[in-house]
Coordinates of C-alpha atoms and ligand atoms in Angstrom, one line a residue:
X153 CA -12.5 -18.3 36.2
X154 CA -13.4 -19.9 32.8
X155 CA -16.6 -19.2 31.0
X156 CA -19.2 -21.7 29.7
X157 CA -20.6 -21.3 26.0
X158 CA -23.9 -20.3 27.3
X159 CA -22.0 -17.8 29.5
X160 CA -20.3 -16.3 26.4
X161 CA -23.4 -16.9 24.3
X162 CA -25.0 -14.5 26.9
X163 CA -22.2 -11.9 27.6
X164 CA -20.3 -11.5 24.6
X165 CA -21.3 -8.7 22.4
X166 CA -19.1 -9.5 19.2
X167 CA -19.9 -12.1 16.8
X168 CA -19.8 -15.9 17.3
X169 CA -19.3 -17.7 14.2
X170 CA -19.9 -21.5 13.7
X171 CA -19.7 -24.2 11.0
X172 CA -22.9 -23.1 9.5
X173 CA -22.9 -19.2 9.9
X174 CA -23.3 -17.4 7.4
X175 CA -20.2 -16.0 7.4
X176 CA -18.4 -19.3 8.4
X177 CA -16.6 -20.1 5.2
X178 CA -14.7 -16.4 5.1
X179 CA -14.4 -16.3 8.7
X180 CA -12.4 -19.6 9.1
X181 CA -9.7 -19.2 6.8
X182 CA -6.6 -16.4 7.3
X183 CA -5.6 -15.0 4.1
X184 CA -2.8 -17.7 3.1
X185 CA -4.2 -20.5 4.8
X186 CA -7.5 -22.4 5.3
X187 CA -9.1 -23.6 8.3
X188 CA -11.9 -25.1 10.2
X189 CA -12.2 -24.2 13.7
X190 CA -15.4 -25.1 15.6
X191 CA -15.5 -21.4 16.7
X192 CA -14.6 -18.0 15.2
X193 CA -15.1 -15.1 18.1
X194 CA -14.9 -11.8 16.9
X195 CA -15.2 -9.8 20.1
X196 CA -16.1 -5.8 19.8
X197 CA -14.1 -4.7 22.9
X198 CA -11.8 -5.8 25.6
X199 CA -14.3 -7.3 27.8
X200 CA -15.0 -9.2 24.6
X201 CA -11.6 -10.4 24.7
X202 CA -11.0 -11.2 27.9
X203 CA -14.6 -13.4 28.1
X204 CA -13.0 -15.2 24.8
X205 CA -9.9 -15.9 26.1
X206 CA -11.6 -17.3 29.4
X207 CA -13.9 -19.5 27.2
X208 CA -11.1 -20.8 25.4
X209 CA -8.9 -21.7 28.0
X210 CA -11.8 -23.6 29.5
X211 CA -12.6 -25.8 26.4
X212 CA -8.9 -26.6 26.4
X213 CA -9.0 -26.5 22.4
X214 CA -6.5 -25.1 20.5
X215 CA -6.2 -21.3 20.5
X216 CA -6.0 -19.2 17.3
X217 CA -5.1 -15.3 17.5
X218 CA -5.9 -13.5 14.2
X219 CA -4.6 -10.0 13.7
X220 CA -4.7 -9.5 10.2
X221 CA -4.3 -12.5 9.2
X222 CA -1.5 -12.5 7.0
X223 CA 0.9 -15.3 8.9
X224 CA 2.6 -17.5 6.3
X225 CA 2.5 -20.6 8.7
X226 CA -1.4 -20.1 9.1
X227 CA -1.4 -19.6 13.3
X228 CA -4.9 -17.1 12.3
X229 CA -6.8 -20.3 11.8
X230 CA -6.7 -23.9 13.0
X231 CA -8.6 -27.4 12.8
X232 CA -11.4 -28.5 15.4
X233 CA -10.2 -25.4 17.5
X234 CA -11.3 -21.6 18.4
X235 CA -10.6 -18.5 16.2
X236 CA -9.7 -15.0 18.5
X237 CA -10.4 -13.0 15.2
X238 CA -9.2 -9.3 16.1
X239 CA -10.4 -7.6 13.0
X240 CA -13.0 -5.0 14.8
X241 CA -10.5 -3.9 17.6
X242 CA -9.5 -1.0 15.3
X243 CA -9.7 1.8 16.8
X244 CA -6.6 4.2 16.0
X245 CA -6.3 7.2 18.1
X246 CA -3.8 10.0 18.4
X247 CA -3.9 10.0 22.5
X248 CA -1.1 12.8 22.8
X249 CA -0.6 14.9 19.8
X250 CA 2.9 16.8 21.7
X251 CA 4.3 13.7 21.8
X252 CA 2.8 12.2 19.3
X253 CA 1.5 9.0 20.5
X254 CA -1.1 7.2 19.0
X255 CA -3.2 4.2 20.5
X256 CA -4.1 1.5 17.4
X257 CA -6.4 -1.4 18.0
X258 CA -5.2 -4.6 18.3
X259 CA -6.7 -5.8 15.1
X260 CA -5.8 -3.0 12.7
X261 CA -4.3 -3.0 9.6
X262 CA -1.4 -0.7 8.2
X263 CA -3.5 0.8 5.8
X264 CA -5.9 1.6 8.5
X265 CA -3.1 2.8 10.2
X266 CA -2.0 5.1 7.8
X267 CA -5.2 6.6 6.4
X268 CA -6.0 7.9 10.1
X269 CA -2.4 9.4 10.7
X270 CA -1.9 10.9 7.2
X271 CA -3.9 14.0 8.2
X272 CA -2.0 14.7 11.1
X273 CA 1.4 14.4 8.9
X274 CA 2.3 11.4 11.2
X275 CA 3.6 8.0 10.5
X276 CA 5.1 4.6 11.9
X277 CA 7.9 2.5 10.8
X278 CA 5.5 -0.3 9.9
X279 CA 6.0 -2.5 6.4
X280 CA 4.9 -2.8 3.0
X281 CA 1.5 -3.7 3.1
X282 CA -1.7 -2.4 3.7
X283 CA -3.7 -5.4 4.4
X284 CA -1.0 -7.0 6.7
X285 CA -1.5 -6.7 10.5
X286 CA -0.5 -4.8 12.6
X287 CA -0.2 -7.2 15.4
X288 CA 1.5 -9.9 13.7
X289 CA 3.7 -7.9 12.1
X290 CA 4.9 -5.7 15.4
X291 CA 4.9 -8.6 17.6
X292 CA 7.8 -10.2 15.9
X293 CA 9.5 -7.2 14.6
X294 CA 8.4 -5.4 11.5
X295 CA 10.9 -4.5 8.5
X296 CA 9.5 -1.5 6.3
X297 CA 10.0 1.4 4.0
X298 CA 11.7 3.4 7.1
X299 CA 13.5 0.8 8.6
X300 CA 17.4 2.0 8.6
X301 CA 15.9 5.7 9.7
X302 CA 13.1 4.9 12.1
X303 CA 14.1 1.0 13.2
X304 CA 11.5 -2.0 13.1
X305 CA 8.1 -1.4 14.0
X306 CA 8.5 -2.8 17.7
X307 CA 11.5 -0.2 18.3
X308 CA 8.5 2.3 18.0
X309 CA 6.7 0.6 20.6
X310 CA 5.6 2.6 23.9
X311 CA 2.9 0.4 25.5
X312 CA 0.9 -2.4 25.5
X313 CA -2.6 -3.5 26.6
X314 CA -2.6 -7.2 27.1
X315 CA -4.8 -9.9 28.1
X316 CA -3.4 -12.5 29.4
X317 CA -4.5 -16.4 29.3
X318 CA -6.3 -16.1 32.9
X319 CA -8.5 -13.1 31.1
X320 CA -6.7 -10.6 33.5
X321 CA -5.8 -7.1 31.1
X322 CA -2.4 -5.8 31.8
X323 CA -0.4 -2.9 30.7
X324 CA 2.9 -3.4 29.2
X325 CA 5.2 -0.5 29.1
X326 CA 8.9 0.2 30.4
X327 CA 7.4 0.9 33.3
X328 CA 4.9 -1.6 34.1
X329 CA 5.3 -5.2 33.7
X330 CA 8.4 -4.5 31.7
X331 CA 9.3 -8.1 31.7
X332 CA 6.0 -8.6 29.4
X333 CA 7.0 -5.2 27.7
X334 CA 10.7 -7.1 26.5
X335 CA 9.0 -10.3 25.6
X336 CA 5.9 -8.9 23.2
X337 CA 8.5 -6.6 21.2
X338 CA 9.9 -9.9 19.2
X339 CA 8.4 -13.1 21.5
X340 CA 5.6 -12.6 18.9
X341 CA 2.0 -13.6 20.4
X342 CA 3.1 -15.8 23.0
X343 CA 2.0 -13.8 25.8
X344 CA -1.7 -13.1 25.6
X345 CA -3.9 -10.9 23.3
X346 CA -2.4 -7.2 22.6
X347 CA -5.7 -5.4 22.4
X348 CA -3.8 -2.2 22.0
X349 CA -0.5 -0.9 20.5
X350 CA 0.6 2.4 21.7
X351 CA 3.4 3.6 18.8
X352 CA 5.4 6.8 19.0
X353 CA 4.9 8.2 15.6
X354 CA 6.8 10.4 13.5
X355 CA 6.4 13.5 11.8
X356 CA 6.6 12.7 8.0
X357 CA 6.8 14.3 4.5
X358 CA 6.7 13.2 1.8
X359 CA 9.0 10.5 0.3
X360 CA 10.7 9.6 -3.3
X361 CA 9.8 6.0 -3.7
X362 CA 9.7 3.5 -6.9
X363 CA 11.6 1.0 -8.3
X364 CA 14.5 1.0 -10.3
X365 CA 14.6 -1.9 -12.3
X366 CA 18.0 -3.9 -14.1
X367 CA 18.6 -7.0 -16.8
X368 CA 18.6 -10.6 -15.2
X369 CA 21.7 -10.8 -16.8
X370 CA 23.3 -7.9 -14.3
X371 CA 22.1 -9.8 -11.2
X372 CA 25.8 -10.5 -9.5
X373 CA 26.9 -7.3 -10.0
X374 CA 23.9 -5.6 -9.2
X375 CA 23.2 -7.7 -6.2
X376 CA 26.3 -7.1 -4.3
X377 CA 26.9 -3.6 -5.2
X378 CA 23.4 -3.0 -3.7
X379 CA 24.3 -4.7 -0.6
X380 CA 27.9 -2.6 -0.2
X381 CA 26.0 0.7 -1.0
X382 CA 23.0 0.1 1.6
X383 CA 25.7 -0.6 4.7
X384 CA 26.5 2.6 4.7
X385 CA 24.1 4.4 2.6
X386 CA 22.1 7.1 4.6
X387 CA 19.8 6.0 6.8
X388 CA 16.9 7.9 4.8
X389 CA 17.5 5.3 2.4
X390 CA 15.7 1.6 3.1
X391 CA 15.9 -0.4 -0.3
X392 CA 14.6 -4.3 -1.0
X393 CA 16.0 -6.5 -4.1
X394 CA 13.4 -9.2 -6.0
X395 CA 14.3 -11.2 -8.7
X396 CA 13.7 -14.5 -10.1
X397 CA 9.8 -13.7 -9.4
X398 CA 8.4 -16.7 -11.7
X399 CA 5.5 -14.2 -12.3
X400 CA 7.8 -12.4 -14.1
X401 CA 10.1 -14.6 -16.3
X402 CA 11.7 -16.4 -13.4
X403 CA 15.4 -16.2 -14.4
X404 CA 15.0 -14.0 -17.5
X405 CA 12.8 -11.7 -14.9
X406 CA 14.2 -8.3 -14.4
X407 CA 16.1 -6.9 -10.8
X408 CA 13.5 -4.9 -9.4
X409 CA 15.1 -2.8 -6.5
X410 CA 12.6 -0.5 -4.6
X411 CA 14.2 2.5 -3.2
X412 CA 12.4 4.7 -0.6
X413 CA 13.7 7.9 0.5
X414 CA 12.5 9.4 3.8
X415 CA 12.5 13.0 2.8
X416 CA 11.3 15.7 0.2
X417 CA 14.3 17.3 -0.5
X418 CA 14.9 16.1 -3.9
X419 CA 18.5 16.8 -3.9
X420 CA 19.2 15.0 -1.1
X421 CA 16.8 11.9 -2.4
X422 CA 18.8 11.9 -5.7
X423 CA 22.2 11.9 -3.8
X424 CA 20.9 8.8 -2.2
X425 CA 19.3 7.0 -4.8
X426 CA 21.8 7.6 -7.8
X427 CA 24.7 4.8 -6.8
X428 CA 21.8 2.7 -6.8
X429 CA 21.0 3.6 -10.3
X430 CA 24.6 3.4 -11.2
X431 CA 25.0 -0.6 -10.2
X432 CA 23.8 -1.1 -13.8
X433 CA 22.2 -0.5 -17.2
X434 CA 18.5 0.8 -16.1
X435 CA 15.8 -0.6 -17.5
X436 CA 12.5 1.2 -16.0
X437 CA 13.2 4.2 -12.9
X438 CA 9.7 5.3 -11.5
X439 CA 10.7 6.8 -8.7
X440 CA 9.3 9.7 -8.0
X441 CA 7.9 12.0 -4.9
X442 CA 4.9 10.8 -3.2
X443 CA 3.2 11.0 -0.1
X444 CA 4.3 8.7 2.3
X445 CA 1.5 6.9 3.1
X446 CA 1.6 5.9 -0.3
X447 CA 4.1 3.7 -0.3
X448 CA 1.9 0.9 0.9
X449 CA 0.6 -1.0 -1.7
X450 CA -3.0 -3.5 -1.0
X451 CA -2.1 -7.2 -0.4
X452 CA -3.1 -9.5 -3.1
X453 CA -5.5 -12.1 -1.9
X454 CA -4.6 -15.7 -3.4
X455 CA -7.1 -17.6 -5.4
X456 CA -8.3 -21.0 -3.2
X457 CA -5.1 -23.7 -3.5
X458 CA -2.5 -21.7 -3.7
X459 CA -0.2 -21.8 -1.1
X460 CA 3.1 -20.7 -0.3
X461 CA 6.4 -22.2 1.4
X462 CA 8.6 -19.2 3.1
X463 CA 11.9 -19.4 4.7
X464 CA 14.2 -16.6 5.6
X465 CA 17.4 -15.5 6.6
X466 CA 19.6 -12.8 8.7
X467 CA 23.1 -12.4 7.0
X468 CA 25.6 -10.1 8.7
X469 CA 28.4 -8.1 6.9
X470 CA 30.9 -11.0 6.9
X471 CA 28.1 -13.3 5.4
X472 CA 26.6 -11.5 2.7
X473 CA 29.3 -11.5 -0.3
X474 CA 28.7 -15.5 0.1
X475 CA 24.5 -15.4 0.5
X476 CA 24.0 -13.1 -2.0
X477 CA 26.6 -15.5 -4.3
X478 CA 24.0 -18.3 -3.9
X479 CA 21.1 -16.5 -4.4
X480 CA 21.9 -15.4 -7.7
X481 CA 23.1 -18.5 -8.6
X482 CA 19.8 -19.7 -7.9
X483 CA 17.9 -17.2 -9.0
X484 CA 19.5 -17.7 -12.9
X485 CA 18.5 -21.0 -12.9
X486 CA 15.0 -22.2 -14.0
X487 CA 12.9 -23.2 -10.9
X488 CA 14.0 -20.6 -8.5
X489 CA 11.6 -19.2 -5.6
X490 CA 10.9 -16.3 -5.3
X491 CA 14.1 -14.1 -4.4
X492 CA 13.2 -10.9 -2.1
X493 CA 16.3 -8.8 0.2
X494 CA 15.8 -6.0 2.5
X495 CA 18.4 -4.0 3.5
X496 CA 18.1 -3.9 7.5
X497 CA 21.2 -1.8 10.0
X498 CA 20.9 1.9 10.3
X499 CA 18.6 2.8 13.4
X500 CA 17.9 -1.4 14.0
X501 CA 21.3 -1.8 14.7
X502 CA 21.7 0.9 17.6
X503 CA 19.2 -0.3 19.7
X504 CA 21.1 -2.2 22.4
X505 CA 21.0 -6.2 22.2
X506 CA 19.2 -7.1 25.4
X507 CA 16.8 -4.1 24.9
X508 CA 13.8 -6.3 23.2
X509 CA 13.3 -9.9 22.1
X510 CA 14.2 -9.4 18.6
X511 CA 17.7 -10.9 18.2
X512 CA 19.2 -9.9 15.2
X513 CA 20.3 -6.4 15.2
X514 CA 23.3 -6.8 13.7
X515 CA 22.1 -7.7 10.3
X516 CA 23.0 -6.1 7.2
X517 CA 20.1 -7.9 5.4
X518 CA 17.0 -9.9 5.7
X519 CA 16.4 -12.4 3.1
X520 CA 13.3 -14.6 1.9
X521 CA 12.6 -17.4 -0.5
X522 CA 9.4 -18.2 -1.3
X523 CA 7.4 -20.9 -3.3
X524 CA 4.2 -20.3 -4.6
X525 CA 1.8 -23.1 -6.2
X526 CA -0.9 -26.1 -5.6
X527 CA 0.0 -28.5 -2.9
X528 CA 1.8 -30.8 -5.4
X529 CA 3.6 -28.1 -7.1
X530 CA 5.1 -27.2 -3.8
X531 CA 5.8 -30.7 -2.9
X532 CA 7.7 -31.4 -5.9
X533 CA 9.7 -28.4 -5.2
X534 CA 10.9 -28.7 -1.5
X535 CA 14.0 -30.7 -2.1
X536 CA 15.5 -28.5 -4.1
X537 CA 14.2 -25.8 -1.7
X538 CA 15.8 -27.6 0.7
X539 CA 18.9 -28.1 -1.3
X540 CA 19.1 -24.3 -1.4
X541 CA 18.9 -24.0 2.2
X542 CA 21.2 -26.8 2.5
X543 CA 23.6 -24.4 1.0
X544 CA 22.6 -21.0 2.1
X545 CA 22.3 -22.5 5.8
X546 CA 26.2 -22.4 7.0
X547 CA 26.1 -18.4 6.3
X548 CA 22.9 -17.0 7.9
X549 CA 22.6 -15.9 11.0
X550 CA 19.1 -16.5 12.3
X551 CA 15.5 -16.5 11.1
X552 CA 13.0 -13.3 10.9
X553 CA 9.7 -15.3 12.2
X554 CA 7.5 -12.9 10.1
X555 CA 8.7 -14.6 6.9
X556 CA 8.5 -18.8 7.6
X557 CA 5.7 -20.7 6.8
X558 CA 6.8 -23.7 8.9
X559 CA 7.7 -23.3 13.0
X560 CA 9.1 -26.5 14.3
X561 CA 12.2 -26.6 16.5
X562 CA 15.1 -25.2 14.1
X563 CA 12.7 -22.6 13.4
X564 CA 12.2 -21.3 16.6
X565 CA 16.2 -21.9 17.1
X566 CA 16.9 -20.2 14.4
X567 CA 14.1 -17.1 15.3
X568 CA 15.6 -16.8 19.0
X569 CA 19.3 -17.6 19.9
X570 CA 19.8 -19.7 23.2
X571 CA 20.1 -16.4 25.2
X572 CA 16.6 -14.9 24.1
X573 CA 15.0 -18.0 24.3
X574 CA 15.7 -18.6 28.4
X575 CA 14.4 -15.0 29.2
X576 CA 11.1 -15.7 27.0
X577 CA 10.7 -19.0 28.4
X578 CA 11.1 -17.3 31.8
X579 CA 8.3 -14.7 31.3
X580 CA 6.8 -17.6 29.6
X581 CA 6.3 -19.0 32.7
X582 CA 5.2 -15.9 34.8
X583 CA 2.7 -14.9 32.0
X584 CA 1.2 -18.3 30.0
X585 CA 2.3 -20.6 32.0
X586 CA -0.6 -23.3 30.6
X587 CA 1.2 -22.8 27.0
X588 CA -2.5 -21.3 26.0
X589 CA -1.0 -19.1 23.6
X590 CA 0.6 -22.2 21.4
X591 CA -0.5 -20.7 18.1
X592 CA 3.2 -19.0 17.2
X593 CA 7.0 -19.7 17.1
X594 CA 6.2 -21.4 20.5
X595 CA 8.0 -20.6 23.7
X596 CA 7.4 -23.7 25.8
X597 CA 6.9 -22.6 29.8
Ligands
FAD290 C1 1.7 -9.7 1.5 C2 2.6 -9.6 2.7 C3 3.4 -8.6 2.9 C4 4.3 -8.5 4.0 N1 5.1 -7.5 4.2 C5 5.9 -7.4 5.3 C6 6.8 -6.3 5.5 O1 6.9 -5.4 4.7 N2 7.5 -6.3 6.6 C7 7.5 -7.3 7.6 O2 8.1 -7.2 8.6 N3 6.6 -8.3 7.4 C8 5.8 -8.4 6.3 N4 5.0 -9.5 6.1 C9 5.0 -10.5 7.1 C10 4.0 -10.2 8.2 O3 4.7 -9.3 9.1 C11 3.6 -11.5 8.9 O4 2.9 -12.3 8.0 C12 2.7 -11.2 10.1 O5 2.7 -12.3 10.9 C13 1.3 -10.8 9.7 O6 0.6 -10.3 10.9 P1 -1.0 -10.4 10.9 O7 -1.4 -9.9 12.1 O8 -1.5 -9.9 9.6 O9 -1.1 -12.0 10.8 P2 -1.9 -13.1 11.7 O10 -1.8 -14.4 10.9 O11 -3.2 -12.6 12.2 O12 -0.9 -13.2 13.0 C14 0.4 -13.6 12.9 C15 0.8 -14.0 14.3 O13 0.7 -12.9 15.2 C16 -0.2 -13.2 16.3 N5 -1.0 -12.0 16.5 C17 -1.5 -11.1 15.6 N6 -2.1 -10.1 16.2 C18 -2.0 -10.3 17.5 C19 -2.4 -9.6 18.6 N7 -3.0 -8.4 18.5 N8 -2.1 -10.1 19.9 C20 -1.5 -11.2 20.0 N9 -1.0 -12.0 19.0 C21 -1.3 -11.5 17.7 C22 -1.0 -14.4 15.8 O14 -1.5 -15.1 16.8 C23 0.0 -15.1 14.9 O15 0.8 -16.0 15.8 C24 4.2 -9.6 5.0 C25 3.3 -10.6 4.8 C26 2.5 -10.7 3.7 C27 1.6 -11.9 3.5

């Protein structure tokens, strides 16, 4: 049953935006990329949702989900279409404190997420940001601070309310609809609206977290003694590399490598941390013991016309003397994107294959490049991007859909392997069958 816009007009008790509104010129855009959709539809509740969805399915316009917003390849917004903005779904609840299970909105941030379970002492293998959402970034996998101990964000995944493209709202969970369960934990938004995530938090102290920063000059070294040290590091310890950050001096730039230590034994934490501080001659070491909450800093918000061009890789054991090889190369060279690595294995790696849609467990790292500038900045940059890629392309494994701004067909190839793809396509079929939810790493029915 589809609803008419004087239907929703009548029924829905969140906010309609159009060209016009107010609000309009904020509404339409997600935070990396700019938009002008005829409709943004904020709902206030399920109901809200599931009148929205309706509606949008009967216009037949394009169909925007925004969680937080924060997708490189811009699928929060669109042209001449309508906007599902999530952003006051936020409810975060701790449903069963024994178990520790706690029900978060389907348009919540991670900072939201971890103000309301600090008090409680609890916490969820999440990512870096505060701003970032939390739908976006679970759907497709989710690579944070307590990745090697607690796995990605999806592997803390216990249940899902969805609603699906007829409006109907399902549960998702091992038990029910577990087909649906699979697909949402790495099929990304593909499969209707999650109006609620139901995580399996941890108990958390404490954490010794900072950055540990080396000269450009030490890059190699320091790059691939990183990368040996995290495979078999303890799994307390999640670490990331930058460099070449044009912000920062481009090639002259500094290593940064973050550590984060999921602990407050301090003994432990410096058992951990020190062969990292022994790849090289340290410049700055701020690491220290915080809460862990506090590990996620606020997302910067870029000024009008700056936009960015992302691409990333999986690299397994066999492949990362070789990656890491190019990407210093690069990043010494005037030019350079922006270089970032994240050390992935640990708990990632033991959950079985076929146990979710993510496909790469098997990763030793995740890798991203990333160009930041005006239009014709970046335009004048993407062949030797793409030269890069040329090079680094032979030696990666797949592609983490949470980092790529662009989502054509060796995207999505490169997000799920032939195997993954069938069995998403197949619950494709059985759950979105009218492709309405188009506005992702597309799974065609
Ligand atoms: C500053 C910054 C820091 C980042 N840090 C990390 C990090 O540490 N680790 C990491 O893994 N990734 C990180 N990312 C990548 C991030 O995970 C992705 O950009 C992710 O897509 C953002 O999710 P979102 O909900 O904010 O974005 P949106 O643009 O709102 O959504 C992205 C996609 O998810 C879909 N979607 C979102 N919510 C829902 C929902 N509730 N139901 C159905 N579909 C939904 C959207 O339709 C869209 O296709 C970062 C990105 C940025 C910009």
């Amino acid at each position: 049953m589809s609803t008419s816009l004087d239907t929703l007009r009548r029924d829905f008790s969140g906010d309609i935006i159009e060209p016009g509104h107010p609000n309009y010129e904020l509404a339409s855009r997600s935070v990396l990329v700019a938009g002008s959709p005829t409709y943004v539809l904020r709902p206030a509740g399920v109901a809200d949702v599931q009148s929205a969805v309706r509606f949008a399915a009967g216009t037949g316009l394009p169909l925007s989900v925004r969680g937080g917003g924060h997708g490189f390849a811009g699928f929060g917004t669109n042209d001449d279409g309508i906007v599902i903005d999530l952003s006051r779904i936020t409810e975060i609840e701790v449903v069963d404190e024994d178990r520790h299970h706690v029900r978060v909105g389907g348009g919540a941030t991670w900072g939201q997420v971890v103000d309301a379970l600090a008090p409680y002492g609890l916490s969820i293998s999440s990512g870096d940001t505060r701003s970032v959402g939390v739908g976006g970034l679970t759907l497709a996998g989710g690579i944070g601070w307590k990745v090697r101990k607690y796995g990605l964000a999806l592997d803390n995944l216990v249940a899902a309310e969805v609603v699906l493209a007829d409006g109907e709202v399902v549960h998702a969970s091992a038990q029910w609809n577990a087909d649906l369960f699979w697909a949402i934990r790495g099929g990304g938004g593909n499969f209707g609206v999650v109006t609620a995530f139901e995580f399996e938090a941890h108990v958390t102290t404490d954490v010794f977290f900072g950055q540990i920063t080396f000269p450009a000059a030490e890059l190699p070294v320091v790059l691939q003694g990183w990368a040996e040290y995290l495979r078999d590091a303890p799994e307390e310890l999640t670490s990331s590399v930058e460099f070449a950050n044009p912000f920062a001096g481009g090639p002259s730039a500094p290593v940064v490598v973050h550590v984060a230590f999921d602990g407050d034994d301090a003994e432990l934490a410096a058992r951990a941390i020190d062969p990292v501080r022994g790849l090289g001659t340290v410049l700055e070491d701020d690491v220290a013991r915080i809460p862990a909450a506090d590990m996620l800093v606020e997302g910067m918000v870029p000024p009008p016309g700056l936009q960015f061009v992302t691409r990333s890789g999986f690299v397994g054991k066999e492949s990362a003397a070789d990656v890491l090889g190019i990407l210093a190369e690069v990043g010494a060279k005037e030019g350079s994107p922006i270089m970032a690595v994240r050390s992935v294995g640990g708990a990632v790696a033991r959950v079985p294959e076929d146990a979710t849609a993510y496909a790469h467990r098997q990763a030793d790292l995740m890798f991203a490049t990333t160009m930041a500038g005006p239009p014709p900045v970046l335009a004048a940059a993407q062949p030797a991007f793409d030269a890069v890629w040329a090079r680094l392309t032979p030696h990666v494994s797949g592609a983490y859909s949470n980092f790529l701004s662009s989502a054509g067909d060796d995207d999505v190839a490169a997000v799920y392997p032939a195997e993954t793809y069938e069995r998403l396509a197949e619950a494709k079929r059985e759950y979105d069958p009218g492709n309405l939810f188009a506005g992702n790493h597309n799974i065609r029915p």
